[in-house]
Tab-separated table of C-alpha atoms in Angstrom:
chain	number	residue	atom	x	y	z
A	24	UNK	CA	0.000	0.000	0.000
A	25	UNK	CA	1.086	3.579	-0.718
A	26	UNK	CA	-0.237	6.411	1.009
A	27	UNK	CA	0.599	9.710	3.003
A	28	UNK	CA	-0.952	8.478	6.256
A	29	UNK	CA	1.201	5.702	7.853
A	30	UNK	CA	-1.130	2.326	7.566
A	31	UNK	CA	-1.444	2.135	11.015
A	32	UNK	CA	-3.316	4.868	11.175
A	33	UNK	CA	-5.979	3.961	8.799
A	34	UNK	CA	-6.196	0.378	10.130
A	35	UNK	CA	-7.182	1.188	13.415
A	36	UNK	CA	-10.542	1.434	14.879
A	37	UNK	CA	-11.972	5.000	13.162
A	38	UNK	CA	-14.828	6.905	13.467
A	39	UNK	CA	-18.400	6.241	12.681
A	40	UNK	CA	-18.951	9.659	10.868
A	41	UNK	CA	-18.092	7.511	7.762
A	42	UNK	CA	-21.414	8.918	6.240
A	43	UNK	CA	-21.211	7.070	2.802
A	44	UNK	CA	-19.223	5.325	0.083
A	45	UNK	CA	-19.009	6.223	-3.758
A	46	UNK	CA	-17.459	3.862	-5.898
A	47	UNK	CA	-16.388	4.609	-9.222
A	48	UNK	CA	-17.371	1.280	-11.795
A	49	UNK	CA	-14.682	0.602	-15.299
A	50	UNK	CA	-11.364	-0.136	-13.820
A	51	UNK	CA	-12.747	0.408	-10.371
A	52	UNK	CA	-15.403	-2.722	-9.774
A	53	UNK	CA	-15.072	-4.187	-12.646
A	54	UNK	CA	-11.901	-5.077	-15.333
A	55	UNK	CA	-13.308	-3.465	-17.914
A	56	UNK	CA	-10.986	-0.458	-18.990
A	57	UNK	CA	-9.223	-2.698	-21.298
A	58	UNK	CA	-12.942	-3.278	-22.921
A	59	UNK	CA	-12.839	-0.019	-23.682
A	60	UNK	CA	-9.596	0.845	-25.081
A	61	UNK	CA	-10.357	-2.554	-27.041
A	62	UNK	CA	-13.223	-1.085	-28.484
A	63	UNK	CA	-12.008	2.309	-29.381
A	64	UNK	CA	-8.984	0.085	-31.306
A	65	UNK	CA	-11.195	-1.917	-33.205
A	66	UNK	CA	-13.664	0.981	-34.111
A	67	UNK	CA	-11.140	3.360	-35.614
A	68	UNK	CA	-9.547	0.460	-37.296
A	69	UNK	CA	-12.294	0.015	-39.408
A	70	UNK	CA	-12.170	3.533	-39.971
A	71	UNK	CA	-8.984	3.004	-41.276
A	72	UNK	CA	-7.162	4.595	-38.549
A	73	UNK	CA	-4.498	2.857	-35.672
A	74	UNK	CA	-4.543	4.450	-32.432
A	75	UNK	CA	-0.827	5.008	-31.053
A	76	UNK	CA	-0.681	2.638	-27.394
A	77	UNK	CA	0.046	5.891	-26.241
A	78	UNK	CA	-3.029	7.722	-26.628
A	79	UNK	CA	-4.619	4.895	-23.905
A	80	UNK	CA	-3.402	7.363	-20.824
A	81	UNK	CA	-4.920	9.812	-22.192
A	82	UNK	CA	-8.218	8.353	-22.941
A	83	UNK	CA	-8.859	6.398	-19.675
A	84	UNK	CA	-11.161	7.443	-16.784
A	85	UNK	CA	-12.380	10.101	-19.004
A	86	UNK	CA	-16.196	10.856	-19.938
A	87	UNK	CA	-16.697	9.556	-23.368
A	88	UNK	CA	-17.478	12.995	-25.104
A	89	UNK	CA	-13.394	13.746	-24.028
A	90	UNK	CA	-12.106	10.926	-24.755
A	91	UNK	CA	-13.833	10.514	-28.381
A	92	UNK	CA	-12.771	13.787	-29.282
A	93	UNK	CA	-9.578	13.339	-28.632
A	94	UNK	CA	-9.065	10.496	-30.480
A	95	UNK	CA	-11.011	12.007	-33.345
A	96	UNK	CA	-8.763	15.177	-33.190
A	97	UNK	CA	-5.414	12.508	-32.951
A	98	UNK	CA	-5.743	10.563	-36.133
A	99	UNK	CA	-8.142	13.445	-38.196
A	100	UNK	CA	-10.956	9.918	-38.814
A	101	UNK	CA	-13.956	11.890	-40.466
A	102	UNK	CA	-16.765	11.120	-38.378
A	103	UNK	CA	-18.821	13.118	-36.070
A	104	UNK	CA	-18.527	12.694	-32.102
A	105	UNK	CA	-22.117	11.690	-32.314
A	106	UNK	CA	-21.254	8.821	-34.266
A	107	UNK	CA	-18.416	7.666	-32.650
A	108	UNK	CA	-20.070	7.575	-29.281
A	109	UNK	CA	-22.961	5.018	-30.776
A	110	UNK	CA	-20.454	3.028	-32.148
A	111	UNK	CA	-18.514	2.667	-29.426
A	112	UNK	CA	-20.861	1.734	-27.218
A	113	UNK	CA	-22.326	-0.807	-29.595
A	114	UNK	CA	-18.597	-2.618	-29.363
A	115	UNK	CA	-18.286	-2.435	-25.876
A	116	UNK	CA	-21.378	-3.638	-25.252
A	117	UNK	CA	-20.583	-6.583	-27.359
A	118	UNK	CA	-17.633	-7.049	-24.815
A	119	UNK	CA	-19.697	-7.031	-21.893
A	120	UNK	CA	-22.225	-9.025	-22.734
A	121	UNK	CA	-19.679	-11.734	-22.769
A	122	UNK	CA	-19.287	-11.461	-19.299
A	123	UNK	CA	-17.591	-8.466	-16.461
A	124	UNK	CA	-15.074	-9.715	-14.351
A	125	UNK	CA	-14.950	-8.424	-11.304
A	126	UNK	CA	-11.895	-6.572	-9.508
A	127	UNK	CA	-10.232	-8.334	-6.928
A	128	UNK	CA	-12.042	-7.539	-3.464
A	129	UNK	CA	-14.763	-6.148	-5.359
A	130	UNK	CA	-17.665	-8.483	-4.247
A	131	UNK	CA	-16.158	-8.502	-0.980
A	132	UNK	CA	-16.169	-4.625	0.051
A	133	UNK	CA	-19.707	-4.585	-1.655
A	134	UNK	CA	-20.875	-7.380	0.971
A	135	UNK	CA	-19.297	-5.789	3.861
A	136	UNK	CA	-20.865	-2.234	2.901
A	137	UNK	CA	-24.112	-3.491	2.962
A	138	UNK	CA	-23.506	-5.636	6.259
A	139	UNK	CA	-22.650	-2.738	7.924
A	140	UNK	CA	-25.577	-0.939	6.353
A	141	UNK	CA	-23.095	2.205	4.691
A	142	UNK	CA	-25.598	3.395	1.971
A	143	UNK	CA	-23.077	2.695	-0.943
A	144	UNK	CA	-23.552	4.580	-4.985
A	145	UNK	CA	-21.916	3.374	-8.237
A	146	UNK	CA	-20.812	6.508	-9.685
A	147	UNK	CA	-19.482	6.062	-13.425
A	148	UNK	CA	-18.838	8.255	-16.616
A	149	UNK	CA	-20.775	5.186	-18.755
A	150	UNK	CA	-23.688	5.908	-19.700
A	151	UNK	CA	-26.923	4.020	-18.739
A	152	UNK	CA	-27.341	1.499	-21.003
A	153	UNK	CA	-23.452	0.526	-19.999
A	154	UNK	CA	-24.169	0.535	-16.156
A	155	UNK	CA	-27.217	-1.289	-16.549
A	156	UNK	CA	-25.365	-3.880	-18.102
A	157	UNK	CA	-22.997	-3.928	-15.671
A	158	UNK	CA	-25.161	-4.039	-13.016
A	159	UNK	CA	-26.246	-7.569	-14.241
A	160	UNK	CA	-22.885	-8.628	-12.686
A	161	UNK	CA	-21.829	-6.816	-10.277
A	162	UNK	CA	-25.778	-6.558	-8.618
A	163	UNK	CA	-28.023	-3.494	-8.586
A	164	UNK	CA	-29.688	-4.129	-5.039
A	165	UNK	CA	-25.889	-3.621	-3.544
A	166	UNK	CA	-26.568	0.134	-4.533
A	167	UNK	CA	-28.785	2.803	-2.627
A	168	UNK	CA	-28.036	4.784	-6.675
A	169	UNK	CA	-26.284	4.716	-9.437
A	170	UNK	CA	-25.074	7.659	-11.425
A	171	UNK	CA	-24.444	7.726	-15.332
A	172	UNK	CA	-22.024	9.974	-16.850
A	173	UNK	CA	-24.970	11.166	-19.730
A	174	UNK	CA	-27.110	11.438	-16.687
A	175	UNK	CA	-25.462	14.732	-16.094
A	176	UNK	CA	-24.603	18.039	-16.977
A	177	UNK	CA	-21.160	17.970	-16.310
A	178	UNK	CA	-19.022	14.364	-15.510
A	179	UNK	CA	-15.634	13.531	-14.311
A	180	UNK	CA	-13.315	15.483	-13.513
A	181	UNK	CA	-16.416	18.051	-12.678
A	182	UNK	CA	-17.580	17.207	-9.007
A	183	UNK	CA	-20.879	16.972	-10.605
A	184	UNK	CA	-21.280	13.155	-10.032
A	185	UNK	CA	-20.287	13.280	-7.003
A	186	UNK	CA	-22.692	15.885	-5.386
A	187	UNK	CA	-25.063	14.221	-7.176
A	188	UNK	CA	-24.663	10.989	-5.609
A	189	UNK	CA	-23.701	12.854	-1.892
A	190	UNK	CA	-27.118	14.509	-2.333
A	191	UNK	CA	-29.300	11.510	-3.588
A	192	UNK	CA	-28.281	9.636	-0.534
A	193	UNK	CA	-28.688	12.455	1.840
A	194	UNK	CA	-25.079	12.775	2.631
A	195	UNK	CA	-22.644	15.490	3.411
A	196	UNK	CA	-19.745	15.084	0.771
A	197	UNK	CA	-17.002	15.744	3.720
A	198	UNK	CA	-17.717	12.691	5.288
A	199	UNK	CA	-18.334	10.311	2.260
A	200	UNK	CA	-15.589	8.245	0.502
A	201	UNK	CA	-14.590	7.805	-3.025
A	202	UNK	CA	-12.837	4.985	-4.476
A	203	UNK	CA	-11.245	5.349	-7.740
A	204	UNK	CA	-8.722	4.428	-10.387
A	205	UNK	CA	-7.708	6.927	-12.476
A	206	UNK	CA	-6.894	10.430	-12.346
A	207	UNK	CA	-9.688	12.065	-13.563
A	208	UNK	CA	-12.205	10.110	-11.102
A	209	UNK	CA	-9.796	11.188	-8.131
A	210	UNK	CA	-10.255	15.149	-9.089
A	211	UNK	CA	-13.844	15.021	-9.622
A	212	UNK	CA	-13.824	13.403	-6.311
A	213	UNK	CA	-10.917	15.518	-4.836
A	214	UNK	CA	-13.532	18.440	-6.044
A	215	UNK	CA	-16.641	17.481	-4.507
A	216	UNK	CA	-14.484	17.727	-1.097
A	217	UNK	CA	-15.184	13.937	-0.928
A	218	UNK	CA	-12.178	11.945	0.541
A	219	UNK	CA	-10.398	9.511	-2.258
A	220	UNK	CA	-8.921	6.284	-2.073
A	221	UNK	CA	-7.289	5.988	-5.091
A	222	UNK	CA	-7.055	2.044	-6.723
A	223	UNK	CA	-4.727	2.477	-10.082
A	224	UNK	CA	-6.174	0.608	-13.197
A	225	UNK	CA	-3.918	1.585	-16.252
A	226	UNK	CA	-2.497	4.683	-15.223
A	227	UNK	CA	-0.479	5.786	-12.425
A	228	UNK	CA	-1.708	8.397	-9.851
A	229	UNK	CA	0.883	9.925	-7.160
A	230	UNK	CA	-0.036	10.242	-3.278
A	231	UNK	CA	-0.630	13.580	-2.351
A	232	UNK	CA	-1.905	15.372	1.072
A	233	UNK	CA	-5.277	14.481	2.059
A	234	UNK	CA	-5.356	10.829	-0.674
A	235	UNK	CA	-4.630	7.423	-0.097
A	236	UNK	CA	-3.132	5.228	-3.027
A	237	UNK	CA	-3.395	1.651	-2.537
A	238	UNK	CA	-2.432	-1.601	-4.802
A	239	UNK	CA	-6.350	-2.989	-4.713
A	240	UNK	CA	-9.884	-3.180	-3.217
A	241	UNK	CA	-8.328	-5.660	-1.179
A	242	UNK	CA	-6.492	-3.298	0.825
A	243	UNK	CA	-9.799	-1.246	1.547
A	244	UNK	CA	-12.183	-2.583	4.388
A	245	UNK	CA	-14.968	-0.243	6.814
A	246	UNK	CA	-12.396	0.466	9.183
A	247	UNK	CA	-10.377	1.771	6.514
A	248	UNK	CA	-12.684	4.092	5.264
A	249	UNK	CA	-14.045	5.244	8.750
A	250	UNK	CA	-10.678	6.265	9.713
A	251	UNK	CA	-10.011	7.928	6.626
A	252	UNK	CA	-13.192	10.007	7.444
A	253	UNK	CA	-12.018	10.755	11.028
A	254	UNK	CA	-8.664	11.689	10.012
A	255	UNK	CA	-7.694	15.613	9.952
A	256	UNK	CA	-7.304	16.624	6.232
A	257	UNK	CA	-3.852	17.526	5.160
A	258	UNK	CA	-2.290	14.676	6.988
């Protein structure tokens, strides 16, 4: 585990002010980022285009409208955003419906949220018809609500999703939790004065005052999280 609070700290027994948790879904719950960047190869291949391995930092964790213009702008492919998006979606829905595996420690920090009754929200930049899909999986009754990335005005990194979510379960963002894997998740959380436990998928992200980086779910339990809560920011 990597973090800026010794793991001591966040092991012990916390505080209860642990109000609730918000857990980010591709690369987060479920192994799916690769889906995506999967998908975005094949699609532009048929549009006669190859996407530089590169580009894949740059695309992940972002809100599709970002990410597919990006990769439009990159390799100059003349279709609209608009079109793109559909058939994007269409290919990585192909993907899931093959099956979603699950992140390691995923089903198991689900279970223990709802055994110790922490009302718990899937917060994703996918849109509906992705998480609802998803949801097959991973199961919708583990979730007090789920927020989609078209679902909003603004997504990730805009705090957006997250106030949504802190206000649909009646909760104060200060003392809720975020879990996520890339960088953008962690600012939109960061932004919604959340605190973020941050679970790398593809991309790196660096410790910094007030966030926790750790190697997997596995390394998250309530305690965890309560503590996290209790503990003074900055530290």
């Amino acid at each position: 585990m990597t973090s800026t609070v010794p793991a001591s700290l966040f092991r012990a027994n916390g505080s209860s002010a642990l109000q609730a948790v918000f857990l980010d879904m591709d690369g987060t719950l479920v192994d799916t980022e690769g889906f995506w960047w999967d998908a975005e190869v094949e699609v532009f291949a048929d549009l006669g285009h190859r996407l530089d391995e590169a580009w894949r930092d740059v695309v992940v964790g972002g809100p599709m409208t970002r990410s597919a213009g990006y990769l439009i702008e990159a390799t100059g492919a003349d279709i609209t955003l608009e079109e793109l998006t559909v058939l994007l979606n269409q290919k990585f829905e192909q993907r899931i419906d093959r099956g979603v595996p699950l992140m390691p420690g995923a089903d198991r920090l689900l279970t223990e949220l709802a055994r110790h009754d922490i009302p718990t929200a899937l917060v994703s930049a996918s849109h509906r018809r992705i998480i609802d899909r998803v949801l097959a999986s991973l199961g919708a009754d583990r979730f007090a609500l789920t927020v989609a990335g078209d679902e909003v005005v603004r997504t990730k990194p805009h705090p957006e999703p997250y106030l949504t979510a802190a206000r649909g379960v009646g909760a104060d963002p200060v003392l809720c939790a975020v879990v996520e894997d890339t960088a953008t998740g962690v600012a939109a959380g960061e932004a919604a004065g959340c605190r973020v436990v941050a679970v790398p998928s593809v991309a790196p992200i660096a410790p910094s005052a007030g966030r926790v980086v750790v190697r997997s779910l596995e390394d998250i339990d309530v305690p965890f999280l309560r503590t996290l809560i209790a503990t003074p920011r900055g530290l």
